[in-house]
Amino acid sequence: MTAAGQDSGVERLRALHRGRASGDPLVLPGPWDAASAQIFAEAGFEALATPSHGVAASLGHADGETPADEMFAAVGRIVRAVAVPVTADIERGYGLAPGRIVERLLDAGAVGCNLEDSEDGRMVGTEEQAGFLSEVIRAAEGRLLVNARIDSYLRPVEDPLADALERGRLYVEAGAECLYPIGAPPADIPVLARELSGPLNVLATRDGPTPHELGTAGATRITFGGGLMERASDAVRDMARELRGV
């Protein structure tokens, strides 16, 4: 994607987050390869959000163990396969410096990213993460929409809601344009939406509330993690059993 195309793409992505009516969140399917990205784009979705888990599985890696070069290459293939904006889950940036993170994302053609605030199963210090986000956002110079993932509900935190609120406020001050308290229970979504400024990204699961229900609760943006890839894998397993006559 050209620089002009990326500038247009990030503004399209930003615009999709604005003015969402209750019950009408931005639904971003998570393609794990170029073929799945094309299917989602052909279905009419206006933007896509790559999941690190789904991409890892498609490349034969466990979640969290994909080498940076392979992840960015996969994101690049997905971007090239579609004409809609793509934002990428790049975990916590693979140990790269903030400026290098921005370079790799832009080289891949992405117009946004998720950056999470835990590493090796432990929460990163709140101030440290806010500083890290600020550096990435400063380096991006408006060319990327940064979605700050908040892992308070995934790690051993005494009061996940309070921790998520504290972190969310600091991440917004650091310049994050969207907040992603992954794993937040439905009961906490209205509180998070009310107390935190800006768009709120919520994870949808197969057996949980629908995107419409999550939107009504306060979600601005819906993503699926590796859930869609897992559903596709289930379909392939069924096909394999059928072919084997089992």
PDB file of C-alpha atoms in Angstrom:
ATOM      1  CA  MET A   1       0.000   0.000   0.000  1.00  0.00           C
ATOM      2  CA  THR A   2       1.319   3.449  -0.888  1.00  0.00           C
ATOM      3  CA  ALA A   3       1.832   6.160   1.730  1.00  0.00           C
ATOM      4  CA  ALA A   4      -1.162   8.039   0.317  1.00  0.00           C
ATOM      5  CA  GLY A   5      -3.224   4.868   0.478  1.00  0.00           C
ATOM      6  CA  GLN A   6      -2.242   4.280   4.087  1.00  0.00           C
ATOM      7  CA  ASP A   7      -3.107   7.867   5.012  1.00  0.00           C
ATOM      8  CA  SER A   8      -6.512   7.371   3.456  1.00  0.00           C
ATOM      9  CA  GLY A   9      -6.874   3.971   5.116  1.00  0.00           C
ATOM     10  CA  VAL A  10      -6.163   5.162   8.643  1.00  0.00           C
ATOM     11  CA  GLU A  11      -8.648   8.010   8.247  1.00  0.00           C
ATOM     12  CA  ARG A  12     -11.259   5.543   6.972  1.00  0.00           C
ATOM     13  CA  LEU A  13     -10.573   3.358  10.001  1.00  0.00           C
ATOM     14  CA  ARG A  14     -10.866   6.327  12.368  1.00  0.00           C
ATOM     15  CA  ALA A  15     -14.123   7.421  10.765  1.00  0.00           C
ATOM     16  CA  LEU A  16     -15.596   3.942  11.276  1.00  0.00           C
ATOM     17  CA  HIS A  17     -15.095   4.332  15.035  1.00  0.00           C
ATOM     18  CA  ARG A  18     -16.958   7.622  15.257  1.00  0.00           C
ATOM     19  CA  GLY A  19     -20.652   8.260  15.807  1.00  0.00           C
ATOM     20  CA  ARG A  20     -21.638   4.629  16.295  1.00  0.00           C
ATOM     21  CA  ALA A  21     -25.247   4.208  17.397  1.00  0.00           C
ATOM     22  CA  SER A  22     -26.024   1.995  20.385  1.00  0.00           C
ATOM     23  CA  GLY A  23     -26.322  -1.576  19.184  1.00  0.00           C
ATOM     24  CA  ASP A  24     -24.388  -0.837  15.977  1.00  0.00           C
ATOM     25  CA  PRO A  25     -20.726  -1.412  16.852  1.00  0.00           C
ATOM     26  CA  LEU A  26     -17.943  -1.635  14.297  1.00  0.00           C
ATOM     27  CA  VAL A  27     -17.531  -5.365  13.660  1.00  0.00           C
ATOM     28  CA  LEU A  28     -13.999  -6.291  12.614  1.00  0.00           C
ATOM     29  CA  PRO A  29     -13.563  -9.935  11.595  1.00  0.00           C
ATOM     30  CA  GLY A  30     -10.139 -11.423  12.269  1.00  0.00           C
ATOM     31  CA  PRO A  31      -8.602 -12.958   9.129  1.00  0.00           C
ATOM     32  CA  TRP A  32      -5.726 -15.347   9.671  1.00  0.00           C
ATOM     33  CA  ASP A  33      -4.518 -15.425   6.053  1.00  0.00           C
ATOM     34  CA  ALA A  34      -5.096 -13.781   2.682  1.00  0.00           C
ATOM     35  CA  ALA A  35      -7.900 -16.146   1.664  1.00  0.00           C
ATOM     36  CA  SER A  36      -9.964 -15.545   4.804  1.00  0.00           C
ATOM     37  CA  ALA A  37      -9.354 -11.792   4.471  1.00  0.00           C
ATOM     38  CA  GLN A  38     -10.749 -11.826   0.943  1.00  0.00           C
ATOM     39  CA  ILE A  39     -13.847 -13.720   2.096  1.00  0.00           C
ATOM     40  CA  PHE A  40     -14.562 -11.198   4.854  1.00  0.00           C
ATOM     41  CA  ALA A  41     -13.974  -8.243   2.543  1.00  0.00           C
ATOM     42  CA  GLU A  42     -16.199  -9.734  -0.163  1.00  0.00           C
ATOM     43  CA  ALA A  43     -18.936 -10.139   2.466  1.00  0.00           C
ATOM     44  CA  GLY A  44     -18.957  -6.361   2.884  1.00  0.00           C
ATOM     45  CA  PHE A  45     -16.959  -5.739   6.073  1.00  0.00           C
ATOM     46  CA  GLU A  46     -15.422  -2.281   5.914  1.00  0.00           C
ATOM     47  CA  ALA A  47     -12.209  -3.087   7.802  1.00  0.00           C
ATOM     48  CA  LEU A  48     -10.415  -6.112   9.242  1.00  0.00           C
ATOM     49  CA  ALA A  49      -8.381  -6.817  12.389  1.00  0.00           C
ATOM     50  CA  THR A  50      -5.781  -9.568  12.258  1.00  0.00           C
ATOM     51  CA  PRO A  51      -5.599 -11.737  15.427  1.00  0.00           C
ATOM     52  CA  SER A  52      -2.161 -12.795  16.625  1.00  0.00           C
ATOM     53  CA  HIS A  53      -3.594 -16.121  17.828  1.00  0.00           C
ATOM     54  CA  GLY A  54      -5.251 -16.939  14.514  1.00  0.00           C
ATOM     55  CA  VAL A  55      -2.244 -15.902  12.456  1.00  0.00           C
ATOM     56  CA  ALA A  56       0.057 -17.906  14.739  1.00  0.00           C
ATOM     57  CA  ALA A  57      -2.044 -21.035  14.258  1.00  0.00           C
ATOM     58  CA  SER A  58      -2.097 -20.566  10.482  1.00  0.00           C
ATOM     59  CA  LEU A  59       1.710 -20.448  10.540  1.00  0.00           C
ATOM     60  CA  GLY A  60       2.087 -23.480  12.783  1.00  0.00           C
ATOM     61  CA  HIS A  61       2.994 -21.611  15.959  1.00  0.00           C
ATOM     62  CA  ALA A  62       1.474 -21.539  19.424  1.00  0.00           C
ATOM     63  CA  ASP A  63      -0.146 -18.264  20.445  1.00  0.00           C
ATOM     64  CA  GLY A  64       2.543 -15.807  21.494  1.00  0.00           C
ATOM     65  CA  GLU A  65       5.388 -17.704  19.817  1.00  0.00           C
ATOM     66  CA  THR A  66       5.311 -16.293  16.282  1.00  0.00           C
ATOM     67  CA  PRO A  67       8.614 -14.695  15.237  1.00  0.00           C
ATOM     68  CA  ALA A  68       8.211 -11.016  14.418  1.00  0.00           C
ATOM     69  CA  ASP A  69       9.297 -11.424  10.785  1.00  0.00           C
ATOM     70  CA  GLU A  70       6.678 -14.094  10.184  1.00  0.00           C
ATOM     71  CA  MET A  71       3.914 -12.054  11.820  1.00  0.00           C
ATOM     72  CA  PHE A  72       4.631  -8.893   9.859  1.00  0.00           C
ATOM     73  CA  ALA A  73       4.944 -10.895   6.631  1.00  0.00           C
ATOM     74  CA  ALA A  74       1.544 -12.487   7.285  1.00  0.00           C
ATOM     75  CA  VAL A  75       0.005  -9.084   7.950  1.00  0.00           C
ATOM     76  CA  GLY A  76       1.492  -7.839   4.687  1.00  0.00           C
ATOM     77  CA  ARG A  77      -0.067 -10.694   2.722  1.00  0.00           C
ATOM     78  CA  ILE A  78      -3.457  -9.962   4.263  1.00  0.00           C
ATOM     79  CA  VAL A  79      -3.185  -6.243   3.496  1.00  0.00           C
ATOM     80  CA  ARG A  80      -2.263  -6.916  -0.122  1.00  0.00           C
ATOM     81  CA  ALA A  81      -5.225  -9.259  -0.559  1.00  0.00           C
ATOM     82  CA  VAL A  82      -7.933  -6.689   0.246  1.00  0.00           C
ATOM     83  CA  ALA A  83      -8.889  -3.081  -0.438  1.00  0.00           C
ATOM     84  CA  VAL A  84     -10.199  -2.336   3.073  1.00  0.00           C
ATOM     85  CA  PRO A  85      -8.170  -0.983   6.020  1.00  0.00           C
ATOM     86  CA  VAL A  86      -6.374  -3.596   8.111  1.00  0.00           C
ATOM     87  CA  THR A  87      -5.316  -3.208  11.724  1.00  0.00           C
ATOM     88  CA  ALA A  88      -2.904  -5.753  13.155  1.00  0.00           C
ATOM     89  CA  ASP A  89      -2.549  -7.498  16.495  1.00  0.00           C
ATOM     90  CA  ILE A  90       1.184  -7.463  17.156  1.00  0.00           C
ATOM     91  CA  GLU A  91       1.103  -8.557  20.811  1.00  0.00           C
ATOM     92  CA  ARG A  92       3.472  -6.186  22.652  1.00  0.00           C
ATOM     93  CA  GLY A  93       5.672  -5.430  19.670  1.00  0.00           C
ATOM     94  CA  TYR A  94       8.119  -8.358  19.854  1.00  0.00           C
ATOM     95  CA  GLY A  95      10.705  -6.380  21.808  1.00  0.00           C
ATOM     96  CA  LEU A  96      11.152  -3.858  19.011  1.00  0.00           C
ATOM     97  CA  ALA A  97      11.762  -0.195  19.718  1.00  0.00           C
ATOM     98  CA  PRO A  98       8.687   2.036  19.255  1.00  0.00           C
ATOM     99  CA  GLY A  99       9.996   3.606  16.056  1.00  0.00           C
ATOM    100  CA  ARG A 100      10.814   0.202  14.599  1.00  0.00           C
ATOM    101  CA  ILE A 101       7.327  -1.080  15.490  1.00  0.00           C
ATOM    102  CA  VAL A 102       5.854   1.772  13.479  1.00  0.00           C
ATOM    103  CA  GLU A 103       8.184   1.120  10.544  1.00  0.00           C
ATOM    104  CA  ARG A 104       7.322  -2.580  10.422  1.00  0.00           C
ATOM    105  CA  LEU A 105       3.578  -1.915  10.556  1.00  0.00           C
ATOM    106  CA  LEU A 106       3.718   0.727   7.841  1.00  0.00           C
ATOM    107  CA  ASP A 107       5.940  -1.467   5.676  1.00  0.00           C
ATOM    108  CA  ALA A 108       3.314  -4.217   5.975  1.00  0.00           C
ATOM    109  CA  GLY A 109       0.580  -1.772   4.968  1.00  0.00           C
ATOM    110  CA  ALA A 110      -1.325  -1.842   8.254  1.00  0.00           C
ATOM    111  CA  VAL A 111      -3.145   1.305   9.399  1.00  0.00           C
ATOM    112  CA  GLY A 112      -3.610   0.335  13.042  1.00  0.00           C
ATOM    113  CA  CYS A 113      -2.451  -2.062  15.711  1.00  0.00           C
ATOM    114  CA  ASN A 114      -3.215  -3.681  19.053  1.00  0.00           C
ATOM    115  CA  LEU A 115      -0.544  -3.388  21.726  1.00  0.00           C
ATOM    116  CA  GLU A 116      -1.098  -5.385  24.896  1.00  0.00           C
ATOM    117  CA  ASP A 117       0.042  -4.561  28.426  1.00  0.00           C
ATOM    118  CA  SER A 118       1.162  -7.932  29.700  1.00  0.00           C
ATOM    119  CA  GLU A 119       4.274  -9.914  28.889  1.00  0.00           C
ATOM    120  CA  ASP A 120       5.325 -13.420  29.885  1.00  0.00           C
ATOM    121  CA  GLY A 121       2.035 -13.799  31.753  1.00  0.00           C
ATOM    122  CA  ARG A 122       2.518 -10.695  33.916  1.00  0.00           C
ATOM    123  CA  MET A 123       1.109  -7.185  33.718  1.00  0.00           C
ATOM    124  CA  VAL A 124       3.526  -4.485  32.651  1.00  0.00           C
ATOM    125  CA  GLY A 125       3.613  -1.513  35.044  1.00  0.00           C
ATOM    126  CA  THR A 126       0.870   0.982  34.256  1.00  0.00           C
ATOM    127  CA  GLU A 127       3.170   3.986  33.889  1.00  0.00           C
ATOM    128  CA  GLU A 128       5.680   1.955  31.885  1.00  0.00           C
ATOM    129  CA  GLN A 129       3.011   0.829  29.442  1.00  0.00           C
ATOM    130  CA  ALA A 130       1.587   4.331  29.115  1.00  0.00           C
ATOM    131  CA  GLY A 131       5.056   5.610  28.286  1.00  0.00           C
ATOM    132  CA  PHE A 132       5.572   2.844  25.738  1.00  0.00           C
ATOM    133  CA  LEU A 133       2.248   3.629  24.054  1.00  0.00           C
ATOM    134  CA  SER A 134       3.092   7.323  23.997  1.00  0.00           C
ATOM    135  CA  GLU A 135       6.388   6.618  22.232  1.00  0.00           C
ATOM    136  CA  VAL A 136       4.746   4.418  19.606  1.00  0.00           C
ATOM    137  CA  ILE A 137       2.000   6.968  18.998  1.00  0.00           C
ATOM    138  CA  ARG A 138       4.510   9.802  18.737  1.00  0.00           C
ATOM    139  CA  ALA A 139       6.553   7.822  16.210  1.00  0.00           C
ATOM    140  CA  ALA A 140       3.435   6.982  14.195  1.00  0.00           C
ATOM    141  CA  GLU A 141       2.625  10.682  13.636  1.00  0.00           C
ATOM    142  CA  GLY A 142      -1.051   9.926  13.048  1.00  0.00           C
ATOM    143  CA  ARG A 143      -0.414   7.165  10.528  1.00  0.00           C
ATOM    144  CA  LEU A 144      -1.661   4.374  12.821  1.00  0.00           C
ATOM    145  CA  LEU A 145      -4.730   3.975  15.026  1.00  0.00           C
ATOM    146  CA  VAL A 146      -3.425   2.434  18.245  1.00  0.00           C
ATOM    147  CA  ASN A 147      -5.797   0.156  20.140  1.00  0.00           C
ATOM    148  CA  ALA A 148      -4.457  -0.264  23.673  1.00  0.00           C
ATOM    149  CA  ARG A 149      -5.240  -3.748  24.927  1.00  0.00           C
ATOM    150  CA  ILE A 150      -5.806  -4.009  28.670  1.00  0.00           C
ATOM    151  CA  ASP A 151      -5.114  -7.473  30.090  1.00  0.00           C
ATOM    152  CA  SER A 152      -6.422  -6.885  33.630  1.00  0.00           C
ATOM    153  CA  TYR A 153      -9.073  -9.592  33.205  1.00  0.00           C
ATOM    154  CA  LEU A 154      -6.573 -12.169  31.942  1.00  0.00           C
ATOM    155  CA  ARG A 155      -3.922 -11.904  34.655  1.00  0.00           C
ATOM    156  CA  PRO A 156      -3.949 -12.314  38.459  1.00  0.00           C
ATOM    157  CA  VAL A 157      -5.150  -8.814  39.355  1.00  0.00           C
ATOM    158  CA  GLU A 158      -6.948  -8.181  42.641  1.00  0.00           C
ATOM    159  CA  ASP A 159      -9.650  -5.904  41.183  1.00  0.00           C
ATOM    160  CA  PRO A 160      -9.695  -6.247  37.383  1.00  0.00           C
ATOM    161  CA  LEU A 161     -12.313  -3.550  36.799  1.00  0.00           C
ATOM    162  CA  ALA A 162     -10.506  -0.951  38.909  1.00  0.00           C
ATOM    163  CA  ASP A 163      -7.193  -1.863  37.292  1.00  0.00           C
ATOM    164  CA  ALA A 164      -8.682  -1.659  33.792  1.00  0.00           C
ATOM    165  CA  LEU A 165     -10.159   1.764  34.542  1.00  0.00           C
ATOM    166  CA  GLU A 166      -6.882   3.110  35.894  1.00  0.00           C
ATOM    167  CA  ARG A 167      -4.939   1.792  32.950  1.00  0.00           C
ATOM    168  CA  GLY A 168      -7.524   2.922  30.427  1.00  0.00           C
ATOM    169  CA  ARG A 169      -7.451   6.506  31.641  1.00  0.00           C
ATOM    170  CA  LEU A 170      -3.660   6.663  31.443  1.00  0.00           C
ATOM    171  CA  TYR A 171      -3.579   5.029  28.023  1.00  0.00           C
ATOM    172  CA  VAL A 172      -6.027   7.612  26.666  1.00  0.00           C
ATOM    173  CA  GLU A 173      -3.796  10.357  28.070  1.00  0.00           C
ATOM    174  CA  ALA A 174      -0.902   8.677  26.268  1.00  0.00           C
ATOM    175  CA  GLY A 175      -2.793   9.025  22.985  1.00  0.00           C
ATOM    176  CA  ALA A 176      -4.481   5.652  22.484  1.00  0.00           C
ATOM    177  CA  GLU A 177      -7.510   6.060  20.217  1.00  0.00           C
ATOM    178  CA  CYS A 178      -9.278   2.885  21.317  1.00  0.00           C
ATOM    179  CA  LEU A 179      -9.199   0.743  24.472  1.00  0.00           C
ATOM    180  CA  TYR A 180      -9.502  -3.035  24.534  1.00  0.00           C
ATOM    181  CA  PRO A 181     -10.180  -4.546  27.988  1.00  0.00           C
ATOM    182  CA  ILE A 182     -10.011  -8.084  26.657  1.00  0.00           C
ATOM    183  CA  GLY A 183     -12.067 -10.635  28.559  1.00  0.00           C
ATOM    184  CA  ALA A 184     -14.185  -8.064  30.390  1.00  0.00           C
ATOM    185  CA  PRO A 185     -17.449  -9.702  31.537  1.00  0.00           C
ATOM    186  CA  PRO A 186     -20.686  -8.316  30.071  1.00  0.00           C
ATOM    187  CA  ALA A 187     -21.632  -6.740  33.404  1.00  0.00           C
ATOM    188  CA  ASP A 188     -18.507  -4.536  33.353  1.00  0.00           C
ATOM    189  CA  ILE A 189     -18.897  -3.259  29.792  1.00  0.00           C
ATOM    190  CA  PRO A 190     -21.392  -0.456  30.626  1.00  0.00           C
ATOM    191  CA  VAL A 191     -19.097   0.740  33.434  1.00  0.00           C
ATOM    192  CA  LEU A 192     -16.032   0.719  31.201  1.00  0.00           C
ATOM    193  CA  ALA A 193     -17.908   2.524  28.422  1.00  0.00           C
ATOM    194  CA  ARG A 194     -19.219   5.150  30.820  1.00  0.00           C
ATOM    195  CA  GLU A 195     -15.982   5.799  32.698  1.00  0.00           C
ATOM    196  CA  LEU A 196     -13.463   5.668  29.852  1.00  0.00           C
ATOM    197  CA  SER A 197     -13.398   8.202  27.057  1.00  0.00           C
ATOM    198  CA  GLY A 198     -13.158   7.138  23.451  1.00  0.00           C
ATOM    199  CA  PRO A 199     -14.060   3.947  21.581  1.00  0.00           C
ATOM    200  CA  LEU A 200     -14.235   0.665  23.489  1.00  0.00           C
ATOM    201  CA  ASN A 201     -13.194  -2.607  21.834  1.00  0.00           C
ATOM    202  CA  VAL A 202     -14.879  -5.738  23.234  1.00  0.00           C
ATOM    203  CA  LEU A 203     -14.074  -9.388  22.496  1.00  0.00           C
ATOM    204  CA  ALA A 204     -16.984 -11.444  21.162  1.00  0.00           C
ATOM    205  CA  THR A 205     -16.965 -15.176  21.861  1.00  0.00           C
ATOM    206  CA  ARG A 206     -18.909 -17.993  20.267  1.00  0.00           C
ATOM    207  CA  ASP A 207     -21.151 -18.617  23.278  1.00  0.00           C
ATOM    208  CA  GLY A 208     -21.283 -15.039  24.573  1.00  0.00           C
ATOM    209  CA  PRO A 209     -23.465 -12.027  23.767  1.00  0.00           C
ATOM    210  CA  THR A 210     -23.917 -11.093  20.125  1.00  0.00           C
ATOM    211  CA  PRO A 211     -22.135  -8.064  18.638  1.00  0.00           C
ATOM    212  CA  HIS A 212     -25.453  -6.198  18.736  1.00  0.00           C
ATOM    213  CA  GLU A 213     -25.893  -7.016  22.422  1.00  0.00           C
ATOM    214  CA  LEU A 214     -22.320  -5.962  23.180  1.00  0.00           C
ATOM    215  CA  GLY A 215     -22.891  -2.736  21.271  1.00  0.00           C
ATOM    216  CA  THR A 216     -26.033  -2.027  23.253  1.00  0.00           C
ATOM    217  CA  ALA A 217     -23.991  -2.546  26.440  1.00  0.00           C
ATOM    218  CA  GLY A 218     -21.477   0.083  25.325  1.00  0.00           C
ATOM    219  CA  ALA A 219     -18.998  -1.515  22.932  1.00  0.00           C
ATOM    220  CA  THR A 220     -17.905   0.622  19.992  1.00  0.00           C
ATOM    221  CA  ARG A 221     -15.870  -2.036  18.247  1.00  0.00           C
ATOM    222  CA  ILE A 222     -16.098  -5.832  18.226  1.00  0.00           C
ATOM    223  CA  THR A 223     -13.248  -8.228  17.536  1.00  0.00           C
ATOM    224  CA  PHE A 224     -12.992 -11.992  17.838  1.00  0.00           C
ATOM    225  CA  GLY A 225      -9.408 -12.889  18.679  1.00  0.00           C
ATOM    226  CA  GLY A 226      -8.634 -16.298  17.244  1.00  0.00           C
ATOM    227  CA  GLY A 227     -12.259 -17.375  17.560  1.00  0.00           C
ATOM    228  CA  LEU A 228     -13.142 -17.221  13.865  1.00  0.00           C
ATOM    229  CA  MET A 229     -10.087 -19.239  12.896  1.00  0.00           C
ATOM    230  CA  GLU A 230     -11.058 -21.825  15.528  1.00  0.00           C
ATOM    231  CA  ARG A 231     -14.549 -22.078  14.037  1.00  0.00           C
ATOM    232  CA  ALA A 232     -13.042 -22.565  10.587  1.00  0.00           C
ATOM    233  CA  SER A 233     -10.747 -25.257  12.007  1.00  0.00           C
ATOM    234  CA  ASP A 234     -13.773 -27.036  13.466  1.00  0.00           C
ATOM    235  CA  ALA A 235     -15.344 -27.045  10.002  1.00  0.00           C
ATOM    236  CA  VAL A 236     -12.179 -28.534   8.519  1.00  0.00           C
ATOM    237  CA  ARG A 237     -12.167 -31.253  11.205  1.00  0.00           C
ATOM    238  CA  ASP A 238     -15.749 -32.109  10.307  1.00  0.00           C
ATOM    239  CA  MET A 239     -14.754 -32.284   6.658  1.00  0.00           C
ATOM    240  CA  ALA A 240     -11.814 -34.546   7.495  1.00  0.00           C
ATOM    241  CA  ARG A 241     -14.078 -36.918   9.458  1.00  0.00           C
ATOM    242  CA  GLU A 242     -16.522 -36.996   6.558  1.00  0.00           C
ATOM    243  CA  LEU A 243     -13.749 -37.796   4.094  1.00  0.00           C
ATOM    244  CA  ARG A 244     -12.486 -40.537   6.356  1.00  0.00           C
ATOM    245  CA  GLY A 245     -16.012 -41.879   6.734  1.00  0.00           C
ATOM    246  CA  VAL A 246     -15.801 -41.606  10.512  1.00  0.00           C
TER     247      VAL A 246
END
